[in-house]
């Protein structure tokens, strides 16, 4: 603490080595703050190093009287597997990384994030469909909404499904989807009888899938046709 009587300034530093989340090492986290009393401004600097490489850094100011934000966020490289626990039972085999730069403004109640996030060598499997996909593309964050503009997802045969539309986040508190997925001879299902006794097989499809609504109340309008090499089994069973 400096100048406690005239213009008090508070400086604080905190470091955590080998920080872990969900049994995954994030790295060495350092958090520092500095309080400027005359401006009622809190300067915050948060960064993370792993193997002597900067993976994440955010720095900027919080103006406490107005709750205004002014931050710059630099994501050098965050591994996608860190998000696996959030997507458990929905997505598996998550690998690759994300990088990008964001600007965070607005207020604490209505934060506005703007920038671009890039997915590098992303891979995943949607558990219900068992089809593996790869992603090397980017998404735009505009006023805290997530924008997809011909976002490409590739199946195991390099066939493409394009995603367009947006996810309105309501300042990260009220998510609403408005997405159009356009598969082109795209592998949608790759299951066996062990995965699903009601129906299973390999399905390639082309067309349009519209996804709208809130995450807990999704509406899907599916207009697709099956393509060559589609083999779908619908076992007939009887009891007694």
CSV table of C-alpha atoms in Angstrom, one decimal:
chain,number,residue,atom,x,y,z
A,1,UNK,CA,0.0,0.0,0.0
A,2,UNK,CA,1.4,3.4,-1.1
A,3,UNK,CA,0.4,7.0,-0.2
A,4,UNK,CA,-2.2,5.8,2.3
A,5,UNK,CA,-3.1,9.4,3.4
A,6,UNK,CA,-3.0,11.4,0.2
A,7,UNK,CA,-3.8,9.0,-2.7
A,8,UNK,CA,-3.8,5.3,-1.5
A,9,UNK,CA,-2.6,2.8,-4.0
A,10,UNK,CA,-3.0,-1.0,-3.4
A,11,UNK,CA,-0.8,-3.5,-5.2
A,12,UNK,CA,-1.3,-7.3,-4.9
A,13,UNK,CA,0.3,-10.3,-6.6
A,14,UNK,CA,-0.8,-13.9,-6.5
A,15,UNK,CA,0.9,-16.9,-8.1
A,16,UNK,CA,-0.2,-20.6,-8.4
A,17,UNK,CA,2.3,-23.1,-9.8
A,18,UNK,CA,1.1,-26.2,-11.6
A,19,UNK,CA,-2.6,-25.1,-11.4
A,20,UNK,CA,-5.0,-28.0,-12.2
A,21,UNK,CA,-8.6,-28.1,-13.3
A,22,UNK,CA,-10.4,-31.4,-13.6
A,23,UNK,CA,-7.1,-33.2,-13.1
A,24,UNK,CA,-5.6,-31.4,-16.1
A,25,UNK,CA,-2.6,-29.1,-15.6
A,26,UNK,CA,-3.3,-25.6,-16.8
A,27,UNK,CA,0.1,-24.2,-16.0
A,28,UNK,CA,1.6,-21.5,-13.8
A,29,UNK,CA,-1.0,-18.8,-13.1
A,30,UNK,CA,-0.1,-15.3,-12.0
A,31,UNK,CA,-2.7,-12.8,-10.9
A,32,UNK,CA,-1.8,-9.2,-10.1
A,33,UNK,CA,-3.9,-6.1,-9.3
A,34,UNK,CA,-3.2,-2.4,-8.7
A,35,UNK,CA,-5.8,0.0,-7.2
A,36,UNK,CA,-5.8,3.7,-8.3
A,37,UNK,CA,-8.0,5.5,-5.7
A,38,UNK,CA,-8.2,8.8,-7.5
A,39,UNK,CA,-9.7,7.2,-10.6
A,40,UNK,CA,-11.6,4.4,-8.7
A,41,UNK,CA,-9.9,2.1,-11.1
A,42,UNK,CA,-8.7,-1.5,-10.5
A,43,UNK,CA,-6.0,-2.6,-13.0
A,44,UNK,CA,-6.0,-6.4,-13.4
A,45,UNK,CA,-3.4,-8.6,-15.1
A,46,UNK,CA,-3.9,-12.4,-15.3
A,47,UNK,CA,-1.6,-14.7,-17.3
A,48,UNK,CA,-0.8,-18.4,-17.6
A,49,UNK,CA,2.5,-20.0,-18.6
A,50,UNK,CA,2.9,-23.7,-19.4
A,51,UNK,CA,6.3,-25.1,-20.2
A,52,UNK,CA,7.7,-21.5,-20.3
A,53,UNK,CA,5.2,-20.6,-23.0
A,54,UNK,CA,2.5,-17.9,-22.6
A,55,UNK,CA,-0.9,-19.6,-23.2
A,56,UNK,CA,-3.3,-16.9,-22.0
A,57,UNK,CA,-3.1,-13.3,-20.9
A,58,UNK,CA,-5.7,-10.7,-20.0
A,59,UNK,CA,-5.1,-7.2,-18.8
A,60,UNK,CA,-7.2,-4.1,-18.3
A,61,UNK,CA,-9.2,-2.0,-16.0
A,62,UNK,CA,-12.4,-2.2,-14.0
A,63,UNK,CA,-13.9,1.2,-13.1
A,64,UNK,CA,-15.7,0.4,-9.8
A,65,UNK,CA,-18.0,3.5,-9.7
A,66,UNK,CA,-19.5,2.8,-13.1
A,67,UNK,CA,-18.7,-1.0,-13.4
A,68,UNK,CA,-17.2,-0.3,-16.8
A,69,UNK,CA,-14.8,-2.8,-18.3
A,70,UNK,CA,-11.8,-2.2,-20.6
A,71,UNK,CA,-9.8,-5.4,-21.1
A,72,UNK,CA,-7.7,-7.0,-23.8
A,73,UNK,CA,-7.6,-10.8,-23.9
A,74,UNK,CA,-4.9,-12.7,-25.7
A,75,UNK,CA,-5.3,-16.4,-26.1
A,76,UNK,CA,-2.1,-17.8,-27.5
A,77,UNK,CA,-3.0,-21.4,-27.1
A,78,UNK,CA,-5.5,-23.2,-25.0
A,79,UNK,CA,-5.9,-26.9,-25.4
A,80,UNK,CA,-9.5,-28.0,-26.3
A,81,UNK,CA,-9.3,-31.1,-24.0
A,82,UNK,CA,-9.6,-28.7,-21.0
A,83,UNK,CA,-13.2,-28.3,-22.0
A,84,UNK,CA,-13.9,-32.1,-22.0
A,85,UNK,CA,-15.6,-32.2,-18.6
A,86,UNK,CA,-18.1,-29.5,-19.7
A,87,UNK,CA,-19.0,-31.6,-22.8
A,88,UNK,CA,-19.0,-35.0,-21.1
A,89,UNK,CA,-21.7,-37.4,-22.5
A,90,UNK,CA,-22.1,-35.1,-25.5
A,91,UNK,CA,-18.7,-35.0,-27.2
A,92,UNK,CA,-15.6,-37.2,-26.8
A,93,UNK,CA,-12.2,-37.4,-28.3
A,94,UNK,CA,-11.7,-33.7,-28.1
A,95,UNK,CA,-8.3,-32.5,-29.2
A,96,UNK,CA,-6.6,-29.5,-30.8
A,97,UNK,CA,-6.4,-25.9,-29.5
A,98,UNK,CA,-8.0,-22.5,-29.7
A,99,UNK,CA,-6.3,-19.1,-30.1
A,100,UNK,CA,-7.3,-15.5,-30.7
A,101,UNK,CA,-7.7,-12.0,-29.4
A,102,UNK,CA,-10.7,-10.4,-27.7
A,103,UNK,CA,-11.6,-7.0,-26.5
A,104,UNK,CA,-13.9,-6.8,-23.5
A,105,UNK,CA,-15.9,-3.6,-22.8
A,106,UNK,CA,-19.3,-2.7,-21.6
A,107,UNK,CA,-20.1,-3.2,-17.9
A,108,UNK,CA,-20.1,-6.1,-15.4
A,109,UNK,CA,-23.8,-6.6,-16.0
A,110,UNK,CA,-23.7,-6.2,-19.8
A,111,UNK,CA,-20.2,-7.3,-20.9
A,112,UNK,CA,-19.4,-6.8,-24.6
A,113,UNK,CA,-16.8,-9.1,-26.1
A,114,UNK,CA,-15.5,-8.6,-29.6
A,115,UNK,CA,-12.8,-10.5,-31.6
A,116,UNK,CA,-12.0,-13.7,-33.4
A,117,UNK,CA,-11.3,-17.2,-32.0
A,118,UNK,CA,-9.5,-19.7,-34.2
A,119,UNK,CA,-9.8,-23.5,-33.8
A,120,UNK,CA,-6.5,-25.2,-34.8
A,121,UNK,CA,-6.5,-29.0,-35.6
A,122,UNK,CA,-9.7,-29.5,-33.6
A,123,UNK,CA,-11.1,-33.1,-33.5
A,124,UNK,CA,-14.2,-34.5,-31.8
A,125,UNK,CA,-16.8,-37.2,-32.0
A,126,UNK,CA,-20.4,-36.5,-31.2
A,127,UNK,CA,-21.3,-39.4,-28.9
A,128,UNK,CA,-24.8,-40.0,-30.2
A,129,UNK,CA,-23.7,-40.2,-33.8
A,130,UNK,CA,-20.2,-41.7,-33.3
A,131,UNK,CA,-18.9,-39.9,-36.3
A,132,UNK,CA,-15.5,-38.2,-36.0
A,133,UNK,CA,-15.0,-34.7,-37.2
A,134,UNK,CA,-12.2,-32.2,-37.7
A,135,UNK,CA,-12.2,-28.4,-37.5
A,136,UNK,CA,-9.8,-25.8,-38.7
A,137,UNK,CA,-11.7,-22.6,-38.9
A,138,UNK,CA,-12.7,-19.5,-36.9
A,139,UNK,CA,-15.7,-17.9,-35.2
A,140,UNK,CA,-16.4,-14.2,-34.7
A,141,UNK,CA,-17.5,-12.8,-31.4
A,142,UNK,CA,-19.5,-9.6,-32.0
A,143,UNK,CA,-21.0,-7.8,-29.0
A,144,UNK,CA,-20.8,-11.0,-27.0
A,145,UNK,CA,-22.7,-13.0,-29.7
A,146,UNK,CA,-21.1,-15.9,-31.4
A,147,UNK,CA,-21.2,-15.7,-35.2
A,148,UNK,CA,-20.6,-18.5,-37.7
A,149,UNK,CA,-19.9,-17.6,-41.3
A,150,UNK,CA,-19.4,-20.7,-43.5
A,151,UNK,CA,-17.8,-22.4,-40.5
A,152,UNK,CA,-16.5,-25.7,-41.9
A,153,UNK,CA,-16.7,-29.1,-40.2
A,154,UNK,CA,-15.1,-32.1,-42.0
A,155,UNK,CA,-15.9,-35.8,-41.7
A,156,UNK,CA,-13.5,-38.6,-41.9
A,157,UNK,CA,-13.7,-38.5,-45.8
A,158,UNK,CA,-13.1,-34.7,-45.9
A,159,UNK,CA,-16.7,-34.1,-46.8
A,160,UNK,CA,-17.9,-30.7,-45.6
A,161,UNK,CA,-20.8,-29.4,-43.5
A,162,UNK,CA,-21.0,-25.6,-43.3
A,163,UNK,CA,-22.4,-23.8,-40.3
A,164,UNK,CA,-24.0,-20.3,-40.6
A,165,UNK,CA,-25.9,-18.2,-38.2
A,166,UNK,CA,-25.4,-17.0,-34.6
A,167,UNK,CA,-25.7,-17.9,-31.0
A,168,UNK,CA,-27.1,-14.9,-29.1
A,169,UNK,CA,-25.7,-15.0,-25.6
A,170,UNK,CA,-27.7,-12.3,-23.8
A,171,UNK,CA,-24.5,-11.0,-22.3
A,172,UNK,CA,-23.5,-14.6,-21.5
A,173,UNK,CA,-26.7,-15.1,-19.5
A,174,UNK,CA,-29.4,-16.1,-21.9
A,175,UNK,CA,-28.3,-18.2,-24.9
A,176,UNK,CA,-30.4,-18.5,-28.0
A,177,UNK,CA,-29.5,-20.5,-31.1
A,178,UNK,CA,-30.2,-19.6,-34.7
A,179,UNK,CA,-28.0,-21.8,-36.8
A,180,UNK,CA,-28.2,-23.4,-40.3
A,181,UNK,CA,-26.1,-26.5,-41.0
A,182,UNK,CA,-25.6,-27.5,-44.6
A,183,UNK,CA,-24.1,-31.0,-45.0
A,184,UNK,CA,-22.8,-32.1,-48.4
A,185,UNK,CA,-22.5,-35.9,-48.7
A,186,UNK,CA,-21.6,-35.7,-45.0
A,187,UNK,CA,-21.2,-38.6,-42.6
A,188,UNK,CA,-23.9,-38.0,-40.0
A,189,UNK,CA,-24.1,-41.4,-38.3
A,190,UNK,CA,-21.4,-44.1,-37.9
A,191,UNK,CA,-22.9,-46.4,-35.3
A,192,UNK,CA,-23.0,-50.2,-34.5
A,193,UNK,CA,-25.7,-52.3,-32.9
A,194,UNK,CA,-23.8,-52.0,-29.7
A,195,UNK,CA,-24.3,-48.2,-29.8
A,196,UNK,CA,-28.0,-48.2,-30.5
A,197,UNK,CA,-30.2,-51.3,-30.8
A,198,UNK,CA,-33.1,-49.3,-32.4
A,199,UNK,CA,-31.2,-48.2,-35.5
A,200,UNK,CA,-27.5,-48.2,-36.5
A,201,UNK,CA,-25.3,-48.0,-39.5
A,202,UNK,CA,-23.5,-45.4,-41.6
A,203,UNK,CA,-25.5,-42.4,-43.0
A,204,UNK,CA,-24.3,-39.8,-45.5
A,205,UNK,CA,-26.6,-36.9,-46.1
A,206,UNK,CA,-26.9,-33.6,-47.9
A,207,UNK,CA,-29.4,-30.8,-47.3
A,208,UNK,CA,-30.2,-28.2,-44.6
A,209,UNK,CA,-30.7,-28.5,-40.9
A,210,UNK,CA,-32.0,-25.5,-39.0
A,211,UNK,CA,-31.4,-25.3,-35.3
A,212,UNK,CA,-33.2,-22.6,-33.2
A,213,UNK,CA,-34.2,-22.0,-29.7
A,214,UNK,CA,-32.6,-22.1,-26.2
A,215,UNK,CA,-30.3,-24.9,-25.2
A,216,UNK,CA,-33.0,-26.5,-23.1
A,217,UNK,CA,-35.7,-26.1,-25.8
A,218,UNK,CA,-34.1,-26.8,-29.1
A,219,UNK,CA,-36.1,-26.9,-32.3
A,220,UNK,CA,-34.7,-28.7,-35.4
A,221,UNK,CA,-36.1,-28.5,-38.9
A,222,UNK,CA,-34.4,-31.2,-41.0
A,223,UNK,CA,-34.6,-31.3,-44.8
A,224,UNK,CA,-31.9,-33.7,-46.0
A,225,UNK,CA,-31.6,-36.6,-48.4
A,226,UNK,CA,-29.4,-39.7,-47.9
A,227,UNK,CA,-26.4,-40.1,-50.2
A,228,UNK,CA,-24.5,-43.1,-51.7
A,229,UNK,CA,-22.8,-45.5,-49.3
A,230,UNK,CA,-25.6,-45.1,-46.7
A,231,UNK,CA,-26.4,-48.3,-44.9
A,232,UNK,CA,-29.0,-48.1,-42.1
A,233,UNK,CA,-30.2,-51.1,-40.1
A,234,UNK,CA,-33.6,-51.1,-38.4
A,235,UNK,CA,-33.7,-54.4,-36.5
A,236,UNK,CA,-37.2,-56.0,-36.1
A,237,UNK,CA,-37.7,-57.7,-32.7
A,238,UNK,CA,-40.6,-59.4,-31.1
A,239,UNK,CA,-41.4,-60.6,-27.6
A,240,UNK,CA,-43.3,-63.7,-26.5
